[in-house]
Short mmCIF file of C-alpha atoms and ligand atoms in Angstrom, two decimals:
data_model
loop_
_atom_site.label_atom_id
_atom_site.label_comp_id
_atom_site.label_asym_id
_atom_site.label_seq_id
_atom_site.Cartn_x
_atom_site.Cartn_y
_atom_site.Cartn_z
CA UNK A 665 99.05 56.40 102.05
CA UNK A 666 98.13 56.04 105.68
CA UNK A 667 98.48 59.22 107.66
CA UNK A 668 97.56 60.56 111.08
CA UNK A 669 96.75 64.16 111.89
CA UNK A 670 97.13 65.17 115.51
CA UNK A 671 95.01 68.14 116.53
CA UNK A 672 91.75 68.69 114.65
CA UNK A 673 91.55 72.48 114.84
CA UNK A 674 91.55 74.82 111.85
CA UNK A 675 94.82 73.48 110.44
CA UNK A 676 94.54 69.81 111.43
CA UNK A 677 90.97 69.30 110.29
CA UNK A 678 91.59 70.95 106.93
CA UNK A 679 94.78 68.91 106.49
CA UNK A 680 92.95 65.69 107.35
CA UNK A 681 90.01 66.46 105.05
CA UNK A 682 92.23 67.45 102.11
CA UNK A 683 94.43 64.36 102.25
CA UNK A 684 91.35 62.12 102.63
CA UNK A 685 89.94 63.90 99.56
CA UNK A 686 93.10 62.77 97.73
CA UNK A 687 92.23 59.17 98.68
CA UNK A 688 94.65 58.67 101.53
CA UNK A 689 93.55 56.83 104.64
CA UNK A 690 93.47 59.56 107.29
CA UNK A 691 92.97 59.35 111.05
CA UNK A 692 92.34 62.56 113.00
CA UNK A 693 93.18 62.63 116.71
CA UNK A 694 92.28 65.21 119.31
CA UNK A 695 92.41 65.30 123.09
CA UNK A 696 89.07 67.08 123.09
CA UNK A 697 86.55 64.22 123.47
CA UNK A 698 83.52 66.29 122.49
CA UNK A 699 85.22 67.50 119.33
CA UNK A 700 85.97 63.93 118.29
CA UNK A 701 82.42 62.78 119.04
CA UNK A 702 81.01 65.62 116.92
CA UNK A 703 83.45 64.96 114.11
CA UNK A 704 82.57 61.27 114.09
CA UNK A 705 78.99 62.41 113.49
CA UNK A 706 80.16 64.69 110.68
CA UNK A 707 79.79 67.92 112.68
CA UNK A 708 82.55 70.47 112.19
CA UNK A 709 83.01 72.46 115.40
CA UNK A 710 83.85 75.79 113.74
CA UNK A 711 82.83 77.79 110.72
CA UNK A 712 85.03 77.35 107.65
CA UNK A 713 83.50 77.49 104.14
CA UNK A 714 83.48 74.12 102.32
CA UNK A 715 85.04 72.15 105.17
CA UNK A 716 81.93 70.41 106.51
CA UNK A 717 81.17 69.00 103.04
CA UNK A 718 84.73 67.69 102.64
CA UNK A 719 84.69 66.06 106.08
CA UNK A 720 81.32 64.40 105.39
CA UNK A 721 82.61 63.09 102.03
CA UNK A 722 85.73 61.66 103.68
CA UNK A 723 83.67 59.91 106.36
CA UNK A 724 81.23 58.53 103.80
CA UNK A 725 83.98 57.18 101.55
CA UNK A 726 85.65 55.57 104.55
CA UNK A 727 88.82 57.59 103.92
CA UNK A 728 88.57 59.64 107.08
CA UNK A 729 88.00 58.69 110.69
CA UNK A 730 88.36 60.42 114.05
CA UNK A 731 89.54 58.97 117.32
CA UNK A 732 90.94 59.84 120.76
CA UNK A 733 93.19 56.80 120.59
CA UNK A 734 96.76 57.45 119.55
CA UNK A 735 97.35 53.71 119.53
CA UNK A 736 94.70 53.04 116.93
CA UNK A 737 95.71 55.83 114.58
CA UNK A 738 99.45 55.99 114.81
CA UNK A 739 100.54 52.33 114.66
CA UNK A 740 100.19 51.91 110.89
CA UNK A 741 100.82 55.48 109.78
CA UNK A 742 103.58 56.45 107.39
CA UNK A 743 103.26 60.17 108.11
CA UNK A 744 102.08 61.79 111.32
CA UNK A 745 101.23 65.46 111.10
CA UNK A 746 101.43 67.48 114.31
CA UNK A 747 98.82 70.25 114.03
CA UNK A 748 98.21 71.19 117.67
CA UNK A 749 98.08 74.79 118.83
CA UNK A 750 101.10 76.91 119.77
CA UNK A 751 99.32 79.77 121.56
CA UNK A 752 101.25 82.64 123.08
CA UNK A 753 101.79 82.77 126.84
CA UNK A 754 100.45 85.78 128.77
CA UNK A 755 103.78 87.58 128.25
CA UNK A 756 103.75 86.94 124.47
CA UNK A 757 106.39 84.21 124.66
CA UNK A 758 105.72 81.03 122.68
CA UNK A 759 104.23 77.94 124.19
CA UNK A 760 105.39 74.49 123.03
CA UNK A 761 103.78 72.21 125.59
CA UNK A 762 101.05 70.95 123.25
CA UNK A 763 103.53 70.13 120.49
CA UNK A 764 105.93 68.35 122.86
CA UNK A 765 103.09 66.36 124.38
CA UNK A 766 101.60 65.43 120.98
CA UNK A 767 104.99 64.31 119.62
CA UNK A 768 105.58 62.22 122.72
CA UNK A 769 102.17 60.50 122.55
CA UNK A 770 102.52 59.96 118.80
CA UNK A 771 105.91 58.30 118.75
CA UNK A 772 105.10 56.07 121.72
CA UNK A 773 102.57 54.25 119.52
CA UNK A 774 104.95 53.74 116.59
CA UNK A 775 105.63 50.19 115.46
CA UNK A 776 107.49 50.83 112.22
CA UNK A 777 109.08 53.63 110.19
CA UNK A 778 107.19 56.90 110.10
CA UNK A 779 107.77 60.57 109.44
CA UNK A 780 106.77 62.95 112.21
CA UNK A 781 105.93 66.13 110.34
CA UNK A 782 105.40 69.36 112.26
CA UNK A 783 102.70 71.54 110.71
CA UNK A 784 102.14 73.68 113.80
CA UNK A 785 104.04 76.96 113.66
CA UNK A 786 107.03 76.33 115.93
CA UNK A 787 110.23 78.31 116.46
CA UNK A 788 113.13 76.70 114.56
CA UNK A 789 115.07 76.82 117.81
CA UNK A 790 112.89 73.97 119.17
CA UNK A 791 114.06 71.35 116.64
CA UNK A 792 116.66 69.75 118.94
CA UNK A 793 114.16 69.43 121.79
CA UNK A 794 111.64 67.70 119.50
CA UNK A 795 114.36 65.30 118.28
CA UNK A 796 115.26 64.55 121.88
CA UNK A 797 111.59 63.73 122.71
CA UNK A 798 111.39 61.39 119.72
CA UNK A 799 114.63 59.61 120.68
CA UNK A 800 113.52 59.18 124.29
CA UNK A 801 110.09 57.78 123.51
CA UNK A 802 110.46 55.30 120.66
CA UNK A 803 112.77 52.61 119.41
CA UNK A 804 111.08 52.71 116.00
CA UNK A 805 112.85 54.16 112.99
CA UNK A 806 111.53 57.69 112.67
CA UNK A 807 112.39 60.88 110.80
CA UNK A 808 111.48 64.45 111.65
CA UNK A 809 110.18 66.90 109.05
CA UNK A 810 108.42 70.23 108.89
CA UNK A 811 105.72 71.32 106.44
CA UNK A 812 104.57 74.72 107.70
CA UNK A 813 101.00 75.66 106.93
CA UNK A 814 100.09 78.87 105.09
CA UNK A 815 96.29 78.57 104.88
CA UNK A 816 94.08 81.53 105.74
CA UNK A 817 90.97 81.05 107.84
CA UNK A 818 87.90 81.85 105.78
CA UNK A 819 89.44 80.29 102.65
CA UNK A 820 91.33 77.44 104.29
CA UNK A 821 90.03 74.64 102.04
CA UNK A 822 90.72 76.56 98.86
CA UNK A 823 94.16 77.63 100.13
CA UNK A 824 95.07 74.02 100.95
CA UNK A 825 93.91 72.67 97.60
CA UNK A 826 95.70 75.45 95.72
CA UNK A 827 98.54 76.78 97.88
CA UNK A 828 101.16 79.21 96.61
CA UNK A 829 103.90 76.80 97.62
CA UNK A 830 104.52 73.54 99.43
CA UNK A 831 107.44 73.83 101.82
CA UNK A 832 109.03 70.55 102.89
CA UNK A 833 111.81 70.75 105.43
CA UNK A 834 113.71 67.64 106.43
CA UNK A 835 117.24 66.30 106.65
CA UNK A 836 116.07 62.82 105.52
CA UNK A 837 115.81 61.85 101.84
CA UNK A 838 113.34 59.09 102.70
CA UNK A 839 111.04 61.51 104.56
CA UNK A 840 111.30 64.03 101.73
CA UNK A 841 110.28 61.41 99.16
CA UNK A 842 107.27 60.32 101.21
CA UNK A 843 106.12 63.90 101.70
CA UNK A 844 106.60 64.67 98.01
CA UNK A 845 104.50 61.62 97.14
CA UNK A 846 101.73 62.67 99.50
CA UNK A 847 101.65 66.20 98.08
CA UNK A 848 101.72 64.99 94.46
CA UNK A 849 98.09 65.97 93.64
CA UNK A 850 98.72 69.52 94.83
CA UNK A 851 99.98 71.71 92.01
CA UNK A 852 102.29 74.33 93.52
CA UNK A 853 106.01 75.09 93.54
CA UNK A 854 107.99 72.98 96.02
CA UNK A 855 110.56 74.42 98.38
CA UNK A 856 112.72 71.54 99.57
CA UNK A 857 114.94 72.50 102.44
CA UNK A 858 116.06 71.67 105.99
CA UNK A 859 113.75 71.84 109.00
CA UNK A 860 115.02 75.11 110.45
CA UNK A 861 114.79 76.92 107.12
CA UNK A 862 111.24 75.63 106.57
CA UNK A 863 110.15 76.92 109.96
CA UNK A 864 111.93 80.23 109.40
CA UNK A 865 110.01 80.66 106.13
CA UNK A 866 106.75 80.50 108.08
CA UNK A 867 107.77 83.13 110.66
CA UNK A 868 109.31 85.38 108.01
CA UNK A 869 106.12 85.18 105.91
CA UNK A 870 103.82 86.16 108.76
CA UNK A 871 106.18 88.86 110.03
CA UNK A 872 106.38 90.33 106.53
CA UNK A 873 102.61 90.38 106.05
CA UNK A 874 102.12 91.94 109.50
CA UNK A 875 104.75 94.53 108.52
CA UNK A 876 102.82 95.44 105.37
CA UNK A 877 99.69 96.05 107.45
CA UNK A 878 101.44 98.20 110.05
CA UNK A 879 103.25 100.05 107.28
CA UNK A 880 100.06 101.00 105.47
CA UNK A 881 98.42 101.95 108.77
CA UNK A 882 101.31 104.34 109.41
CA UNK A 883 100.89 105.85 105.95
CA UNK A 884 97.15 106.16 106.72
CA UNK A 885 98.04 108.37 109.70
CA UNK A 886 99.87 110.69 107.33
CA UNK A 887 96.87 110.64 104.98
CA UNK A 888 94.53 111.61 107.83
CA UNK A 889 96.83 114.45 108.83
CA UNK A 890 97.15 115.94 105.34
CA UNK A 891 93.75 115.04 103.87
CA UNK A 892 95.09 112.46 101.40
CA UNK A 893 93.24 109.26 100.54
CA UNK A 894 94.84 105.98 101.66
CA UNK A 895 92.85 103.93 99.17
CA UNK A 896 94.32 105.83 96.22
CA UNK A 897 97.74 105.59 97.87
CA UNK A 898 97.39 101.80 98.35
CA UNK A 899 96.22 101.39 94.78
CA UNK A 900 99.15 103.38 93.44
CA UNK A 901 101.59 101.46 95.65
CA UNK A 902 100.19 98.04 94.89
CA UNK A 903 100.35 98.44 91.13
CA UNK A 904 104.11 98.15 91.49
CA UNK A 905 104.62 94.37 91.16
CA UNK A 906 107.57 94.58 93.57
CA UNK A 907 105.07 95.68 96.23
CA UNK A 908 101.71 94.11 95.25
CA UNK A 909 98.20 94.95 96.43
CA UNK A 910 97.66 92.40 99.13
CA UNK A 911 97.86 93.36 102.80
CA UNK A 912 97.91 97.06 101.97
CA UNK A 913 94.48 97.77 103.44
CA UNK A 914 94.54 100.35 106.18
CA UNK A 915 92.24 99.78 109.14
CA UNK A 916 92.00 98.48 112.67
CA UNK A 917 95.12 96.34 112.28
CA UNK A 918 95.77 92.62 112.26
CA UNK A 919 94.41 90.01 114.66
CA UNK A 920 93.74 86.30 114.52
CA UNK A 921 95.48 83.23 115.78
CA UNK A 922 98.67 83.74 113.76
CA UNK A 923 100.06 87.21 113.04
CA UNK A 924 100.09 88.55 116.62
CA UNK A 925 101.43 85.42 118.27
CA UNK A 926 103.90 84.62 115.48
CA UNK A 927 105.41 88.11 115.54
CA UNK A 928 105.69 87.91 119.34
CA UNK A 929 107.29 84.44 119.07
CA UNK A 930 109.82 85.68 116.51
CA UNK A 931 110.70 88.62 118.74
CA UNK A 932 111.05 86.22 121.71
CA UNK A 933 113.21 83.61 120.07
CA UNK A 934 115.35 86.26 118.35
CA UNK A 935 115.96 87.71 121.83
CA UNK A 936 117.11 84.29 123.08
CA UNK A 937 119.55 84.23 120.18
CA UNK A 938 120.90 87.62 121.28
CA UNK A 939 119.13 89.67 118.61
CA UNK A 940 116.86 92.54 119.59
CA UNK A 941 114.28 92.53 116.75
CA UNK A 942 113.37 96.22 117.26
CA UNK A 943 111.89 96.51 113.80
CA UNK A 944 109.26 93.83 114.46
CA UNK A 945 108.56 95.23 117.95
CA UNK A 946 107.56 98.47 116.25
CA UNK A 947 105.29 96.60 113.81
CA UNK A 948 103.53 95.17 116.87
CA UNK A 949 103.39 98.56 118.63
CA UNK A 950 101.81 100.21 115.60
CA UNK A 951 99.23 97.44 115.49
CA UNK A 952 98.32 97.91 119.16
CA UNK A 953 98.08 101.70 118.72
CA UNK A 954 95.48 101.34 115.96
CA UNK A 955 92.83 100.61 118.59
CA UNK A 956 93.65 103.82 120.51
CA UNK A 957 93.57 105.65 117.21
CA UNK A 958 90.07 104.34 116.45
CA UNK A 959 88.89 105.30 119.92
CA UNK A 960 90.26 108.81 119.42
CA UNK A 961 88.26 108.99 116.19
CA UNK A 962 85.11 107.85 117.98
CA UNK A 963 85.64 110.59 120.58
CA UNK A 964 86.18 113.16 117.81
CA UNK A 965 82.72 112.34 116.48
CA UNK A 966 80.68 111.75 119.61
CA UNK A 967 82.69 113.17 122.52
CA UNK A 968 83.66 111.14 125.63
CA UNK A 969 82.14 107.64 125.40
CA UNK A 970 81.27 107.32 129.10
CA UNK A 971 77.60 106.40 129.44
CA UNK A 972 77.08 106.27 125.67
CA UNK A 973 75.96 103.23 123.70
CA UNK A 974 78.42 102.28 120.99
CA UNK A 975 77.40 99.79 118.32
CA UNK A 976 80.20 97.46 117.26
CA UNK A 977 79.53 95.44 114.11
CA UNK A 978 81.83 92.45 113.67
CA UNK A 979 83.57 90.36 116.32
CA UNK A 980 85.45 87.78 114.21
CA UNK A 981 89.05 88.76 113.51
CA UNK A 982 88.12 88.74 109.82
CA UNK A 983 85.09 87.78 107.70
CA UNK A 984 84.15 84.17 106.86
CA UNK A 985 85.33 82.81 110.16
CA UNK A 986 83.97 82.53 113.69
CA UNK A 987 87.48 82.82 115.13
CA UNK A 988 87.88 85.64 117.65
CA UNK A 989 91.46 84.93 118.73
CA UNK A 990 93.29 88.28 119.09
CA UNK A 991 90.34 89.93 117.33
CA UNK A 992 90.81 93.70 117.05
CA UNK A 993 87.13 94.08 117.74
CA UNK A 994 87.42 92.46 121.16
CA UNK A 995 90.41 94.67 122.03
CA UNK A 996 88.40 97.74 121.04
CA UNK A 997 85.34 96.63 123.03
CA UNK A 998 87.40 96.00 126.17
CA UNK A 999 88.94 99.49 125.96
CA UNK A 1000 85.58 101.14 125.29
CA UNK A 1001 84.13 99.31 128.31
CA UNK A 1002 87.01 100.55 130.46
CA UNK A 1003 86.11 104.07 129.38
CA UNK A 1004 82.52 103.55 130.51
CA UNK A 1005 80.77 102.87 127.19
CA UNK A 1006 77.86 100.47 126.79
CA UNK A 1007 78.33 98.08 123.87
CA UNK A 1008 75.70 96.64 121.56
CA UNK A 1009 77.08 94.21 119.03
CA UNK A 1010 76.30 91.76 116.26
CA UNK A 1011 78.37 89.30 114.21
CA UNK A 1012 76.94 86.73 111.78
CA UNK A 1013 79.15 83.86 113.03
CA UNK A 1014 81.36 84.78 115.97
CA UNK A 1015 78.90 85.61 118.79
CA UNK A 1016 78.94 82.08 120.22
CA UNK A 1017 82.72 82.32 120.71
CA UNK A 1018 82.62 85.95 121.87
CA UNK A 1019 80.02 85.18 124.55
CA UNK A 1020 82.55 82.88 126.22
CA UNK A 1021 85.00 85.73 126.81
CA UNK A 1022 82.91 88.92 126.86
CA UNK A 1023 79.89 88.70 129.10
CA UNK A 1024 79.05 92.31 129.94
CA UNK A 1025 77.91 93.52 126.52
CA UNK A 1026 74.63 93.28 124.59
CA UNK A 1027 74.58 90.69 121.82
CA UNK A 1028 71.75 91.20 119.34
CA UNK A 1029 70.10 89.10 116.64
CA UNK A 1030 70.91 91.38 113.73
CA UNK A 1031 72.70 94.59 112.77
CA UNK A 1032 69.57 96.78 113.12
CA UNK A 1033 68.98 95.70 116.70
CA UNK A 1034 72.61 96.46 117.45
CA UNK A 1035 72.23 99.92 115.95
CA UNK A 1036 69.21 100.82 118.10
CA UNK A 1037 70.08 103.76 120.36
CA UNK A 1038 73.74 103.77 119.30
CA UNK A 1039 75.67 107.03 119.52
CA UNK A 1040 78.11 105.67 116.96
CA UNK A 1041 78.58 102.63 114.76
CA UNK A 1042 82.08 101.16 114.71
CA UNK A 1043 82.61 98.61 111.94
CA UNK A 1044 85.30 96.09 112.87
CA UNK A 1045 84.82 93.09 110.54
CA UNK A 1046 84.08 93.45 106.85
CA UNK A 1047 81.26 90.90 106.56
CA UNK A 1048 79.60 91.42 103.14
CA UNK A 1049 76.16 91.68 104.77
CA UNK A 1050 77.20 94.90 106.56
CA UNK A 1051 77.50 96.59 103.16
CA UNK A 1052 73.86 95.77 102.53
CA UNK A 1053 72.59 97.55 105.66
CA UNK A 1054 69.78 99.99 104.87
CA UNK A 1055 71.46 103.06 106.35
CA UNK A 1056 68.35 105.19 105.98
CA UNK A 1057 66.66 102.82 108.40
CA UNK A 1058 69.84 102.61 110.50
CA UNK A 1059 69.95 106.40 110.82
CA UNK A 1060 66.39 106.39 112.24
CA UNK A 1061 67.37 103.77 114.82
CA UNK A 1062 70.57 105.45 115.98
CA UNK A 1063 70.83 108.24 118.52
CA UNK A 1064 73.53 109.94 116.49
CA UNK A 1065 74.41 109.36 112.85
CA UNK A 1066 78.12 108.66 113.31
CA UNK A 1067 80.15 105.92 111.65
CA UNK A 1068 83.73 104.93 112.39
CA UNK A 1069 84.75 102.47 109.73
CA UNK A 1070 87.61 100.36 111.13
CA UNK A 1071 87.97 98.49 107.83
CA UNK A 1072 87.39 101.27 105.26
CA UNK A 1073 84.60 99.05 104.01
CA UNK A 1074 81.41 101.08 103.85
CA UNK A 1075 80.21 103.43 101.11
CA UNK A 1076 81.23 106.77 102.65
CA UNK A 1077 79.62 108.91 99.92
CA UNK A 1078 76.27 107.21 100.43
CA UNK A 1079 76.55 107.54 104.20
CA UNK A 1080 77.40 111.24 104.00
CA UNK A 1081 74.51 111.84 101.62
CA UNK A 1082 72.23 110.28 104.24
CA UNK A 1083 73.54 112.74 106.81
CA UNK A 1084 76.05 110.51 108.60
CA UNK A 1085 79.34 111.78 109.88
CA UNK A 1086 81.88 109.26 108.61
CA UNK A 1087 85.48 108.55 109.58
CA UNK A 1088 87.57 105.74 108.15
CA UNK A 1089 91.30 105.16 108.55
CA UNK A 1090 93.28 107.41 106.22
CA UNK A 1091 90.15 107.95 104.17
CA UNK A 1092 88.96 111.44 103.29
P1 NAD B 2029 93.43 75.10 117.11
O1 NAD B 2029 93.57 75.64 118.46
O2 NAD B 2029 92.26 75.44 116.26
O3 NAD B 2029 93.51 73.50 117.16
C1 NAD B 2029 94.45 72.79 117.88
C2 NAD B 2029 93.83 71.46 118.27
O4 NAD B 2029 94.83 70.63 118.87
C3 NAD B 2029 92.71 71.57 119.31
O5 NAD B 2029 91.54 70.93 118.81
C4 NAD B 2029 93.27 70.87 120.55
O6 NAD B 2029 92.27 70.21 121.31
C5 NAD B 2029 94.23 69.88 119.91
N1 NAD B 2029 95.28 69.36 120.78
C6 NAD B 2029 96.05 70.02 121.68
N2 NAD B 2029 96.95 69.19 122.24
C7 NAD B 2029 96.73 67.96 121.71
C8 NAD B 2029 97.34 66.70 121.87
N3 NAD B 2029 98.35 66.51 122.70
N4 NAD B 2029 96.86 65.66 121.14
C9 NAD B 2029 95.82 65.81 120.29
N5 NAD B 2029 95.22 67.01 120.08
C10 NAD B 2029 95.67 68.06 120.78
O7 NAD B 2029 94.78 75.52 116.35
P2 NAD B 2029 94.98 75.91 114.81
O8 NAD B 2029 94.44 77.25 114.54
O9 NAD B 2029 94.56 74.77 113.96
O10 NAD B 2029 96.57 76.03 114.76
C11 NAD B 2029 97.40 74.90 114.87
C12 NAD B 2029 98.82 75.33 114.52
O11 NAD B 2029 98.89 75.73 113.14
C13 NAD B 2029 99.35 76.50 115.33
O12 NAD B 2029 100.73 76.33 115.55
C14 NAD B 2029 99.12 77.68 114.41
O13 NAD B 2029 100.01 78.74 114.65
C15 NAD B 2029 99.38 77.07 113.06
N6 NAD B 2029 98.69 77.73 111.94
C16 NAD B 2029 97.39 78.15 112.11
C17 NAD B 2029 96.74 78.76 111.04
C18 NAD B 2029 95.34 79.27 111.19
O14 NAD B 2029 94.91 80.06 110.35
N7 NAD B 2029 94.58 78.87 112.22
C19 NAD B 2029 97.41 78.93 109.80
C20 NAD B 2029 98.71 78.45 109.68
C21 NAD B 2029 99.34 77.85 110.76
#
């Protein structure tokens, strides 16, 4: 099939590469000229395991191409995926301008029947507006559909090849059949529904996962207060198949490009519908408070942070990505800076992105350099290499042997044996 993917970020590029891998003819469009130039040369602009290889294969086989020209890509396409960003506004409200603009540009170039399929996470309440844009800007026969994306950064290729489900939302039988045909090589249960339900599934999924994280972080507070162990509690909870193990890890809370903004968007569009989603507001509040909680734990170990050097390991919002959007680590660093701390930091992949937004901290070439002179180590991203740190050596480099483990990731027994004071989240 001939398809176009608009927006070649994390979602769009993976979508384009996967469908090219399944032998479709795929055009990727982006308004970012540099990104397109790099992609044409086979250079993936962000870190995502396995993606660069898939993109190179697609280019080599002639199944994948990249362009800035809507005209070239869209005219012959049967399905056009909209994968542009839907970032939150300053006030947390959702922002649809990129989606509206991409839909408009896409349908203007249409010559014959096509399905416009929204993959970006968009509030279901925006369906009518998108339909209106389509109607206004093309005479061509065109159906609207929604296939929300559930991939996780860090395992995006694997998640797209083997998803837990394929959700196809559309009111058109013809569009549904085309989308089913395209997804044929992907073995996963199908959920066939209308557009609004498909988009609600996406928001409900992210809100639920965020809820699990804030829930376990609340239980971790109880554990800290009574001397119980959150890891045993999570294990005992997760063994119940009605609950499950995933997303029951206590720590610094959730970040990234999805959970924070999608919970805020759900709160915002629920409000427009007259529903005060207090429950989800509290999930968000708990998440924000985790940073203050970590800072309180740092102060418990080292006293006021003013004038002290704090080592922060990990800047990416999670391991295996260079994405720092809504990273908990950045929130922590900003608050520590406000309190007068000096920050030394290291991340294996995310420093290039972090440098663009945080300029007044010390970036170092490895974890040991970051630890030099530190009054405390705060671990914020569970990169496997941080487990391999030689803490004997680290202890000699640090001013004070104090560890605050924001991801409950390090070997606390080993650290304590080496004379470190250790605090996790809900961990004895
Ligand atoms: P991103 O910011 O990485 O990429 C978006 C891309 O769209 C950018 O390259 C940008 O230049 C391009 N773009 C913007 N306007 C354009 C236009 N008019 N025409 C062509 N290109 C345009 O975003 P992302 O992380 O890939 O997310 C895309 C959507 O998918 C969002 O709605 C997000 O919520 C959703 N989503 C993201 C993830 C994830 O893990 N990143 C997972 C599931 C769903």
